[in-house]
Coordinates of C-alpha atoms in Angstrom, one line a residue:
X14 CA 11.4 10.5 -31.9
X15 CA 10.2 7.8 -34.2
X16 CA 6.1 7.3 -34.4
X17 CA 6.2 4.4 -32.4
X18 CA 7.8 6.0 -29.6
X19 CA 5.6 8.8 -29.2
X20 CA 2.9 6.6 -29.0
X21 CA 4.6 5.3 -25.5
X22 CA 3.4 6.7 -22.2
X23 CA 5.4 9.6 -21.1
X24 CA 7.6 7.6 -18.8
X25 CA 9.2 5.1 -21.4
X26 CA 9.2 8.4 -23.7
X27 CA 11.7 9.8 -21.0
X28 CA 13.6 6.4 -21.0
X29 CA 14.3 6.7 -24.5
X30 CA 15.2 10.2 -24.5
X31 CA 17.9 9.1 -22.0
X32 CA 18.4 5.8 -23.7
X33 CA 17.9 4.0 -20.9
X34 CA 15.7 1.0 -19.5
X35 CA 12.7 1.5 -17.5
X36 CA 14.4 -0.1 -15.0
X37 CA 16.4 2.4 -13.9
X38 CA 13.9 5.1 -13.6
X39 CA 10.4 2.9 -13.3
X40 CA 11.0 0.1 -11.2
X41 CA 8.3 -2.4 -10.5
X42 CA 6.2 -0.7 -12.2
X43 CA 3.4 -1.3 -15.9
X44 CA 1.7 -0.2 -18.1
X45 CA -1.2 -1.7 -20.4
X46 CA -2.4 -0.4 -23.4
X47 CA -3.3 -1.0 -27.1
X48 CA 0.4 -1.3 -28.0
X49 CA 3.4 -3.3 -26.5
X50 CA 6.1 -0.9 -24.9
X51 CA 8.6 -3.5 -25.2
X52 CA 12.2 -2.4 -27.0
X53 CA 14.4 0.3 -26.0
X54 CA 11.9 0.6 -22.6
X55 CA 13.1 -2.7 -21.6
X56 CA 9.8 -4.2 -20.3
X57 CA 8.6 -7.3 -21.0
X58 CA 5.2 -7.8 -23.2
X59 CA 2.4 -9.6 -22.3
X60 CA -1.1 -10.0 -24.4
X61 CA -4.4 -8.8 -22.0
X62 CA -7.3 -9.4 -24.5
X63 CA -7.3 -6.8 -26.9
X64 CA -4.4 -4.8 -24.8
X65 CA -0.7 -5.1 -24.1
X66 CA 0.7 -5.6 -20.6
X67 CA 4.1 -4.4 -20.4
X68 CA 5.9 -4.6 -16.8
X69 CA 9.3 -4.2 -15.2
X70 CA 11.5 -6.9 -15.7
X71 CA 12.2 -6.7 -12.0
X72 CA 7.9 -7.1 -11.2
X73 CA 6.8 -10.8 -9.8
X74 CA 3.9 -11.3 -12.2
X75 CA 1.6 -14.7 -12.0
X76 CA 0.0 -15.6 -14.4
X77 CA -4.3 -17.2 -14.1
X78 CA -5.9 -19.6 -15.7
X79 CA -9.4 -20.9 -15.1
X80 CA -10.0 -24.4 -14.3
X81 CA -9.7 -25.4 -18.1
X82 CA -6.5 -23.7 -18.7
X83 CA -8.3 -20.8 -20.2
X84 CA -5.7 -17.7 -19.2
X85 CA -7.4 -15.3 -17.5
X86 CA -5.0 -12.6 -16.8
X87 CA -1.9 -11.9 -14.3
X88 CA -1.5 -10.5 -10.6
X89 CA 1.2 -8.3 -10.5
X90 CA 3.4 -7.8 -7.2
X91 CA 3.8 -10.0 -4.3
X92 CA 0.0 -11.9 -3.0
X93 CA -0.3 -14.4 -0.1
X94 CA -3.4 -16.3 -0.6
X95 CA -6.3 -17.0 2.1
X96 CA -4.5 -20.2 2.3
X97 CA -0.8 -18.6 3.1
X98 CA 0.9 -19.6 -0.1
X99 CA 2.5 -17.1 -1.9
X100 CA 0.4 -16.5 -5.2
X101 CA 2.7 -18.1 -8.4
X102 CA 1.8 -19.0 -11.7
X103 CA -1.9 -20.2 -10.8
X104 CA -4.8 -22.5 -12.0
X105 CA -8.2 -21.3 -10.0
X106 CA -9.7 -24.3 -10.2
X107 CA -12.9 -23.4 -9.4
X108 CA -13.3 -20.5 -11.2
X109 CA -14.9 -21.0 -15.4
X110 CA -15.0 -18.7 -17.8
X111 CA -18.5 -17.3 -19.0
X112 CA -20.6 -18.7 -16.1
X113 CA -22.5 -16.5 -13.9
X114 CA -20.2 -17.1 -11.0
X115 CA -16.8 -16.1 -12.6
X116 CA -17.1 -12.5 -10.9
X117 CA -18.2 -13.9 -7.6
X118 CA -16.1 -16.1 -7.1
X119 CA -13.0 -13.7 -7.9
X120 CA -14.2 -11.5 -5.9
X121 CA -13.5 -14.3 -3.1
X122 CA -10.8 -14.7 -4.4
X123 CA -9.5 -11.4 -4.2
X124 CA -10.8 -10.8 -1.0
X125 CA -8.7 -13.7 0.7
X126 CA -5.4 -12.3 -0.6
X127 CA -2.7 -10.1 1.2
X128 CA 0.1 -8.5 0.5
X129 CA 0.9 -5.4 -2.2
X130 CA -0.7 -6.7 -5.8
X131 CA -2.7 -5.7 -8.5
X132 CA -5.2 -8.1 -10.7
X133 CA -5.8 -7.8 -14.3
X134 CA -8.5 -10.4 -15.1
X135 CA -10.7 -11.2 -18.1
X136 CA -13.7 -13.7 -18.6
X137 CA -13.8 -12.9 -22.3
X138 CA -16.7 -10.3 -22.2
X139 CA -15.4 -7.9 -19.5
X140 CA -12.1 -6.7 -18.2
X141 CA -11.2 -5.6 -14.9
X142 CA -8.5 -3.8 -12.6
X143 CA -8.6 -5.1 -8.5
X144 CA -6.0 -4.2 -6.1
X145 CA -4.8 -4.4 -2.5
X146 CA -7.0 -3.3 0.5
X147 CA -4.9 -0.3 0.2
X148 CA -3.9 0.6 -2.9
X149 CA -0.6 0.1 -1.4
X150 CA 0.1 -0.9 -5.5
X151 CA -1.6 1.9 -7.4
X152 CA -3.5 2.1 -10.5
X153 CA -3.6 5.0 -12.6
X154 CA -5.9 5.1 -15.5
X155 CA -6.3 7.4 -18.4
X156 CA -10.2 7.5 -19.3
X157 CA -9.2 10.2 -22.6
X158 CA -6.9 7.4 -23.8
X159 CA -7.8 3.9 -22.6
X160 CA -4.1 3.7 -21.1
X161 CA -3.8 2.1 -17.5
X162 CA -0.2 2.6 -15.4
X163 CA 1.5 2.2 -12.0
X164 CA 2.0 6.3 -11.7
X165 CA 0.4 8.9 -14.2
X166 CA 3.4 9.0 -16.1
X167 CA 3.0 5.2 -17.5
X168 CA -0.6 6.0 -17.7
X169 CA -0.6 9.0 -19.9
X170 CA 0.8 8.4 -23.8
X171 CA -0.2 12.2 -24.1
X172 CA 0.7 15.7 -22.9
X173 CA -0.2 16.1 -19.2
X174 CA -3.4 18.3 -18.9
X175 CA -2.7 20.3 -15.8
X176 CA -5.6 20.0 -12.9
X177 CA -7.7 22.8 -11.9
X178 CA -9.1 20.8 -8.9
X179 CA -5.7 20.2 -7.5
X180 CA -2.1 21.5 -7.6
X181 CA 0.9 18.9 -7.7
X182 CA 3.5 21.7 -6.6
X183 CA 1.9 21.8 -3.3
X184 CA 1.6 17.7 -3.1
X185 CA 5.5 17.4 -4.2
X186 CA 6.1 19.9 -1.8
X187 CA 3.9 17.9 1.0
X188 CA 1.7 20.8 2.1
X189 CA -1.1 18.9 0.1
X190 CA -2.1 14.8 -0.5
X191 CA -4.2 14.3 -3.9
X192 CA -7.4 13.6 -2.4
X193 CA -10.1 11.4 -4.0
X194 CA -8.1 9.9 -6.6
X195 CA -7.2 12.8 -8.4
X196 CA -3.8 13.3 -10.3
X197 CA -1.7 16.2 -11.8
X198 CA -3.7 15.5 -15.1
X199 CA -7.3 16.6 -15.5
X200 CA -8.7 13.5 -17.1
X201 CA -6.1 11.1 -15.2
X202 CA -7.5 9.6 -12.4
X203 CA -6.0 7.0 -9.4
X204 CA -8.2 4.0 -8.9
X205 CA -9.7 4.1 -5.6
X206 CA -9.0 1.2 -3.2
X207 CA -11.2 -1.3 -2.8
X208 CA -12.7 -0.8 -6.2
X209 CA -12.1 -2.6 -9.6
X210 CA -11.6 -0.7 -12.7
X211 CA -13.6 -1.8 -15.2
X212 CA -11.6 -1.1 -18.6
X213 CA -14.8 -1.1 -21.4
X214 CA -16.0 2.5 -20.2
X215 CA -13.5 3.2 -17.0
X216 CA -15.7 3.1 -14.3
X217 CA -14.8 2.2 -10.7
X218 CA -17.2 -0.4 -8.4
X219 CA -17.1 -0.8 -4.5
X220 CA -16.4 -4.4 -4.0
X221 CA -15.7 -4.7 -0.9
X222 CA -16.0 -4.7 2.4
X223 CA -19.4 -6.5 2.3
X224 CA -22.3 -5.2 4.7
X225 CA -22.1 -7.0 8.1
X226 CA -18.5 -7.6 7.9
X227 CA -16.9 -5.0 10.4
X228 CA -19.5 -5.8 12.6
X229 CA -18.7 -5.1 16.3
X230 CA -17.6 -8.1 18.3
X231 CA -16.8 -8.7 22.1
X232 CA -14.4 -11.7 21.7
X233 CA -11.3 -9.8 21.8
X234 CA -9.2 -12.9 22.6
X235 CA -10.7 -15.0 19.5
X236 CA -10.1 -11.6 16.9
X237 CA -6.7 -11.7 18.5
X238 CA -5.6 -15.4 18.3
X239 CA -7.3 -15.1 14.8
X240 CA -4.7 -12.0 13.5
X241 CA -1.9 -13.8 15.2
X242 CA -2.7 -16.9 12.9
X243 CA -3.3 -15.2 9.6
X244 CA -0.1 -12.6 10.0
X245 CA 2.1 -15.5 11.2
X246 CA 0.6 -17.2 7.7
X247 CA 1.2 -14.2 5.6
X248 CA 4.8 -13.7 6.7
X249 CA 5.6 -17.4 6.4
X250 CA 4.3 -17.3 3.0
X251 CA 6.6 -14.5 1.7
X252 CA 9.9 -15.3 3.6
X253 CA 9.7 -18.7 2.3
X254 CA 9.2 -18.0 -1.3
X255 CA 11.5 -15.1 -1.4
X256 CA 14.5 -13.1 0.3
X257 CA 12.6 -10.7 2.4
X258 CA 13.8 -8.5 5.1
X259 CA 12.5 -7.0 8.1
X260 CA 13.5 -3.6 9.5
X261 CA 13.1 -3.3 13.3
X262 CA 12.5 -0.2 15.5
X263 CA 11.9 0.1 18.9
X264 CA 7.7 0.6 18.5
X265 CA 4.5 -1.8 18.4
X266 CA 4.4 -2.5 14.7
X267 CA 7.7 -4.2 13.9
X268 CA 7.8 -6.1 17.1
X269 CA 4.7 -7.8 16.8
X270 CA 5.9 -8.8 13.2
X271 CA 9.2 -10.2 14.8
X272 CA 6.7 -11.8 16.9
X273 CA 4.4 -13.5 14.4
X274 CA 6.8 -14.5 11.9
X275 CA 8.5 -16.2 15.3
X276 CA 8.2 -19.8 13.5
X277 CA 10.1 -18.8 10.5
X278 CA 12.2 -16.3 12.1
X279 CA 15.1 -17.9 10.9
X280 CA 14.3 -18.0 7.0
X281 CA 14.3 -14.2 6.9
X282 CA 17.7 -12.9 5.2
X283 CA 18.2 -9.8 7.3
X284 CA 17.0 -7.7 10.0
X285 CA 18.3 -4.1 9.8
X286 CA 17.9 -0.5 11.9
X287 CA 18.7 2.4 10.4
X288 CA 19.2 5.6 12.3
X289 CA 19.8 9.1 11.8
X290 CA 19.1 11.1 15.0
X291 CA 18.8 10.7 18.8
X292 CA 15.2 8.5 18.8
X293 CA 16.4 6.6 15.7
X294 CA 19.5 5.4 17.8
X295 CA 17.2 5.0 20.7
X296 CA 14.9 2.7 18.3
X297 CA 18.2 0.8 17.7
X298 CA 18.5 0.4 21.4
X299 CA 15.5 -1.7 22.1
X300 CA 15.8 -3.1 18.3
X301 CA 19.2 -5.1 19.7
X302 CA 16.9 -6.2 22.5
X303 CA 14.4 -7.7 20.0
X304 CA 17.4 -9.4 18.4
X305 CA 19.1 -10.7 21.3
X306 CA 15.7 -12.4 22.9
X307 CA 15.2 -14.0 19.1
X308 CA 19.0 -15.1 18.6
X309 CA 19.5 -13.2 14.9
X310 CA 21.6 -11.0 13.5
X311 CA 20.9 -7.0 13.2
X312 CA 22.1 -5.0 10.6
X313 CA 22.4 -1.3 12.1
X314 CA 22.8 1.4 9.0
X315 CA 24.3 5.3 10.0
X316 CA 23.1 8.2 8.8
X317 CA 25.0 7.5 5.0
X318 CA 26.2 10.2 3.2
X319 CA 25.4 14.2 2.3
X320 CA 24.5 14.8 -1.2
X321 CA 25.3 17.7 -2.9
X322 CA 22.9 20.3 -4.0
X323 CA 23.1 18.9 -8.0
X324 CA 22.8 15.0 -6.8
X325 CA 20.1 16.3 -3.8
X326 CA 18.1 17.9 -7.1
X327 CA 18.5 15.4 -9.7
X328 CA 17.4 12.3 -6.8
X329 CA 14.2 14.6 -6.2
X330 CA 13.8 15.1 -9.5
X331 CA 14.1 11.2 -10.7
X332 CA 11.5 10.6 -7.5
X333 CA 9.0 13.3 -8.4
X334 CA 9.1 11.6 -12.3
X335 CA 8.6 7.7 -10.6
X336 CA 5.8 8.7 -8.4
X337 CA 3.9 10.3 -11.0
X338 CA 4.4 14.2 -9.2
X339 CA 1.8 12.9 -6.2
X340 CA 4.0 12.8 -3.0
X341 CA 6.9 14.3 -1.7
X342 CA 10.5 12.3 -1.8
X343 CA 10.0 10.7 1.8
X344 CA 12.3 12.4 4.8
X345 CA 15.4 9.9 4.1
X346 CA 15.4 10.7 0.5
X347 CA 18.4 13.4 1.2
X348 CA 20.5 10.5 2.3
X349 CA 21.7 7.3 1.4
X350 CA 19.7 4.8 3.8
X351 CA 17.8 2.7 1.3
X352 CA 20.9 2.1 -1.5
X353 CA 22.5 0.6 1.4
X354 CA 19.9 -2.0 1.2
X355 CA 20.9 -3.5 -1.8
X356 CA 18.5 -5.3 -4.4
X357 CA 15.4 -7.2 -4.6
X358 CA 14.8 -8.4 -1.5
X359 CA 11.2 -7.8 0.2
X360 CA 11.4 -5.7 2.6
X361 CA 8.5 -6.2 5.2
X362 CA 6.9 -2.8 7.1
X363 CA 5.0 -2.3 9.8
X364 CA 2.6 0.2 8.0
X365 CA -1.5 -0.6 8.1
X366 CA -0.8 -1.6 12.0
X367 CA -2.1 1.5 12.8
X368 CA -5.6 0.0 12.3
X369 CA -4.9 -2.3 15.6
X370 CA -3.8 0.4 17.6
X371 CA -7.1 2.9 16.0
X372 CA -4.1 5.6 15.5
X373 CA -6.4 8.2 13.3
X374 CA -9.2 8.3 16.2
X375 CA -9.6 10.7 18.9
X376 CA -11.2 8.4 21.7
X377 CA -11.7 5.1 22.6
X378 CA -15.2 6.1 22.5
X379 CA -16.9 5.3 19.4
X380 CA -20.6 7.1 19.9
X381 CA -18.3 10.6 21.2
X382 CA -20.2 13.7 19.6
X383 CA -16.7 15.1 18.4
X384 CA -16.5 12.1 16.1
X385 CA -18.4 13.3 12.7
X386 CA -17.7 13.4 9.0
X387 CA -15.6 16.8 9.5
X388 CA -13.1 15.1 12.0
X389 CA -13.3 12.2 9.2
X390 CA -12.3 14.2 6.5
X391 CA -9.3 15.8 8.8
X392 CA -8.0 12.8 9.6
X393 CA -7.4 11.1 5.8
X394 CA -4.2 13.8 6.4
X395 CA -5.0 15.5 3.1
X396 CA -3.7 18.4 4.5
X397 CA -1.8 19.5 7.8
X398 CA -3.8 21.0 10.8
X399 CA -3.0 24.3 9.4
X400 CA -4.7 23.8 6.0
X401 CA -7.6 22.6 7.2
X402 CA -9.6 25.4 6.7
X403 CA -13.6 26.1 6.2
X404 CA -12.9 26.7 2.6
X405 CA -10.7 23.0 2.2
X406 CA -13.7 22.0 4.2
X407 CA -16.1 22.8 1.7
X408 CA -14.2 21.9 -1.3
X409 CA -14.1 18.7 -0.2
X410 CA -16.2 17.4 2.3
X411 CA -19.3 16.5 -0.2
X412 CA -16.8 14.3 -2.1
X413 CA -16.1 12.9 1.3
X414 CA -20.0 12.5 1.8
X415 CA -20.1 10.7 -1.1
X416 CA -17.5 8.2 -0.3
X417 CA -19.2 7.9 3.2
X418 CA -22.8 6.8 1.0
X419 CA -20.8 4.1 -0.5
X420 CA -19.9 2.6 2.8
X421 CA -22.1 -0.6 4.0
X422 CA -24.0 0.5 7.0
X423 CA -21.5 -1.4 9.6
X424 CA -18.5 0.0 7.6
X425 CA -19.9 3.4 8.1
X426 CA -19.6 3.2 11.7
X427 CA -16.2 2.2 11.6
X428 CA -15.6 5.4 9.0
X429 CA -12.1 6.5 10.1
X430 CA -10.6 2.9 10.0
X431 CA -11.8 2.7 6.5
X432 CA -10.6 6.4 5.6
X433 CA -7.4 5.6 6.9
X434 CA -7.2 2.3 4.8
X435 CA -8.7 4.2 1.6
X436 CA -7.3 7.6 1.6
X437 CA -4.2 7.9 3.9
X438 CA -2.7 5.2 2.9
X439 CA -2.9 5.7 -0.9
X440 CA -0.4 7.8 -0.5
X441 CA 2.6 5.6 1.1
X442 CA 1.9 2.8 -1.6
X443 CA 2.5 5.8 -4.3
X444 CA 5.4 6.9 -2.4
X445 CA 6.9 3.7 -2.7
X446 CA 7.1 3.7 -6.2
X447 CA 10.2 6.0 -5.6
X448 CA 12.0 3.1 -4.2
X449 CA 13.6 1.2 -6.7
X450 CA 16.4 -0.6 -4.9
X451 CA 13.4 -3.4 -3.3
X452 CA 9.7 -4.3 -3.4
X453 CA 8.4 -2.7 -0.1
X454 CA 5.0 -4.2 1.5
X455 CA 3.6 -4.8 4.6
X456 CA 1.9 -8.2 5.6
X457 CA -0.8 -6.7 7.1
X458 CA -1.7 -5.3 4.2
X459 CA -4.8 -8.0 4.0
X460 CA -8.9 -7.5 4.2
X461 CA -9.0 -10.2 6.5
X462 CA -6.8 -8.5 9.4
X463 CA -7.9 -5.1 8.9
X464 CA -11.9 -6.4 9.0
X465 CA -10.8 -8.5 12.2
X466 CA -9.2 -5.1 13.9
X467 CA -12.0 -2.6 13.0
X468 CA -14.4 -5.4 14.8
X469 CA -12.5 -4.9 17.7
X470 CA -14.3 -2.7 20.3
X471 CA -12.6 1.0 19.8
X472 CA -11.5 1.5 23.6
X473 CA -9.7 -1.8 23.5
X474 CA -7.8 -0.7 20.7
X475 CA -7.2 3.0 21.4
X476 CA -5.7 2.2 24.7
X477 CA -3.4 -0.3 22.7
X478 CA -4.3 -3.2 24.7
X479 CA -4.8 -5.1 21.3
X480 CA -1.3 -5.0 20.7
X481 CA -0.6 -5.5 23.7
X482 CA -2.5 -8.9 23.8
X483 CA -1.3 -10.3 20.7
X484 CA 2.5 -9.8 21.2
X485 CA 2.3 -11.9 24.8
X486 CA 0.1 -14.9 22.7
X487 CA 2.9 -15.0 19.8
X488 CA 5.6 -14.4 21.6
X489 CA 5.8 -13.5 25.2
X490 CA 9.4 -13.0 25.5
X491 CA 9.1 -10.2 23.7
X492 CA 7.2 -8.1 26.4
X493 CA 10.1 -7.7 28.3
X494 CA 12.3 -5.8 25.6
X495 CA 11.8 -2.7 27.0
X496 CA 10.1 -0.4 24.2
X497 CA 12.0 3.0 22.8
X498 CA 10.0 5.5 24.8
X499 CA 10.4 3.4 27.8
X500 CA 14.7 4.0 27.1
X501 CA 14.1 7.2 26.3
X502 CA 12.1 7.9 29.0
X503 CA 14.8 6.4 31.7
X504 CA 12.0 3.9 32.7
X505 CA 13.7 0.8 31.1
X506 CA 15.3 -1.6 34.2

């Protein structure tokens, strides 16, 4: 291997091993660093101050200028902005390079976006990182070598250092999440949401939410008119810039997508089910329902084909390498459901609803003793009920302290929302790197609608009245597809 290659992060030094693109093995994905990684890689170069962006050729990136023209650096993956247009080739036009309000007012900017993204921005004396409210697009960066990726493999143009604060068998094997940002590498770190990386010395900065924004309200019916207006926005804004998709199961989430993206219902290429047992094909059930009351067309995908036990290992294997050895392959892995897909499309999930129906707390009762920082640190699903043990307890609950202190005061109260959003969820966006076939993100992936449902009063979300409310105001028709449990329960008419 030539000089030049060995200089590449280990990913793109795998590529060329096989003599293939990164493409095939690192979809959607970048790396930025003092060199470009262009060439037998396959990704396409772009200059970032005194480093080299080079992405996927298959990665929407936009690129930002100030309001002089000044290029100010790219958003990689797919943004809706607070406006509900999707986020192209951009002039922020009131945004100027060295003034004192550059930061602020990108931080507003920021802020207002939704979607699954990433920010690299300069004002000509500092450069930083922002991503989603999720990290649903992750950040890895290496603070031993300066190098930034998508997954620790495109971050890390060195030897892997192997962890003694974590162990990435037991994550690949999914008896263990990467908690608190840590990698398989010692040094290698994953940028925590709702922080920016700032590249001079690598340090990560809270940026939002801001205190007083997750404040508790009692106007349920304006919070609710106000997500069905900004997720109708979102959705609108990606299916009519792009082929998206929108998979539909029998539950809460995907219906009260179907529901808000009602208006533009027609623009979306394809609605698909797949299923693969008894309550998948039950899912499909009241899916049809869904697709009957909307007039559209439903895709249904079967259970695909068996692998054998050399193409079963080499998949996991290719999935282990693309998610950076963090997570393990996801349940359909072993099949085919996701080649059937085909390419390139956006494919819209349900995922980050969960806030609306407050999944990850116990009661509807917010000041309940059994709600403390223990329960807190259970439920970011680091590890199953059985591993959560006094010694995981001690290990990590000062780290969860910690992140607790960084909380604004009204945020704090609303602790497992935000350690849902912040450390469960982490781990799907990493998990989708594994799937290469299409871009995968979920439109409520947005700081506005998750700050609107963690204002909502806990009891009016636990008992899922929330959702209830806002699938009969975007589309009441809906409410009389009978849901899957309701099938499977033999108390559908």
């Amino acid at each position: 291997m030539s000089d030049a290659e060995t200089a590449l992060p280990l990913a793109l030094r795998d590529c060329a091993v096989r003599g293939i693109s990164a493409d095939a093995l690192f979809a959607f994905q970048f790396t930025l660093g003092p060199v470009s990684c262009a060439g037998v890689s396959g990704l396409i170069p772009k200059p970032f101050g005194d480093r080299m962006l080079s992405h996927s050729r298959r990665l929407a990136v936009a690129a930002l200028r100030d309001n002089a023209g000044v290029e100010i650096g790219y958003c990689l993956g797919v943004a809706v902005d607070a406006a509900g247009a999707r986020l192209r080739d951009r002039v922020l036009s009131d945004v100027t390079v060295g003034t004192d309000e550059f930061w602020p007012r990108i931080e507003e900017f920021v802020i207002g976006l939704a979607g699954r993204y990433l920010l690299l921005l300069r004002d000509g004396r500092e450069d930083r990182i922002y991503g989603d409210v999720s990290s649903s697009y992750p950040c890895v960066f290496d603070p031993q070598s300066g190098q930034v990726g998508t997954t620790l493999l495109m971050a890390l143009p060195r030897d892997i250092v192997e962890s003694e604060a974590v162990d990435y068998q037991m994550a690949v094997a999914g008896t263990h999440r990467m908690p608190f940002g840590h990698t398989r590498d010692r040094f290698a770190r994953r940028l925590a949401a709702n922080h920016y990386l700032r590249l001079s010395d690598m340090s990560e900065h809270r940026f939002w939410p801001r205190p007083g924004e997750v404040g508790d309200t009692d106007d349920t019916d304006a919070e609710i008119a106000a997500i069905r207006t900004r997720l109708a926005q979102i959705m609108a804004g990606i299916v009519t810039s792009d082929r998206a998709a929108l998979p539909l199961s029998g539950g809460n989430d995907s219906r009260n997508l179907l529901a808000c993206a009602k208006p533009v219902r027609h623009q979306i290429a394809r609605y698909f089910t797949q299923t693969h047992n008894r309550n998948s094909r039950v899912d499909f059930r009241s899916a049809q329902g869904l697709a009957q009351m909307f007039d559209i067309a439903l895709e249904h995908h079967g259970a695909g084909v068996e692998f054998s036990a050399e193409q079963l290992a080499e998949r996991i294997d290719t999935y282990r390498l693309t998610t950076g050895f963090a997570v393990p392959p996801l349940h359909t892995q072993n099949k085919n459901f996701w080649d059937d897909l085909g390419r390139d499309e956006i494919v819209m999930l349900g995922n980050v609803m969960e806030i609306l129906r407050a999944t990850h707390w116990r009661t509807g009762d917010i000041d309940n003793r059994r709600l403390n920082r223990k329960f807190g640190l259970k439920r970011c699903l680091f590890v199953g009920g059985g591993g959560f043990t006094g010694e995981f307890v001690a290990r990590w609950l000062p780290d969860y302290n910690t992140w607790y202190d960084g909380l604004p005061a009204d945020a704090q109260r609303k602790y497992i929302d935000f350690g849902f959003l912040e450390h469960n969820l982490p781990n799907l966006g990493i998990s989708l790197c594994g799937q290469m076939q299409n871009f995968y993100l979920s439109p409520f992936n947005d700081r506005a609608l998750c700050a609107r449902s963690a204002r909502l009063p806990l009891d009016y979300r636990f008992s899922n009245q929330a959702n209830t409310d806002l699938l009969a105001l975007a589309a009441p028709e809906l409410t009389e597809v009978p849901f899957a449990w309701e099938i499977h329960s033999g108390k559908a008419a």
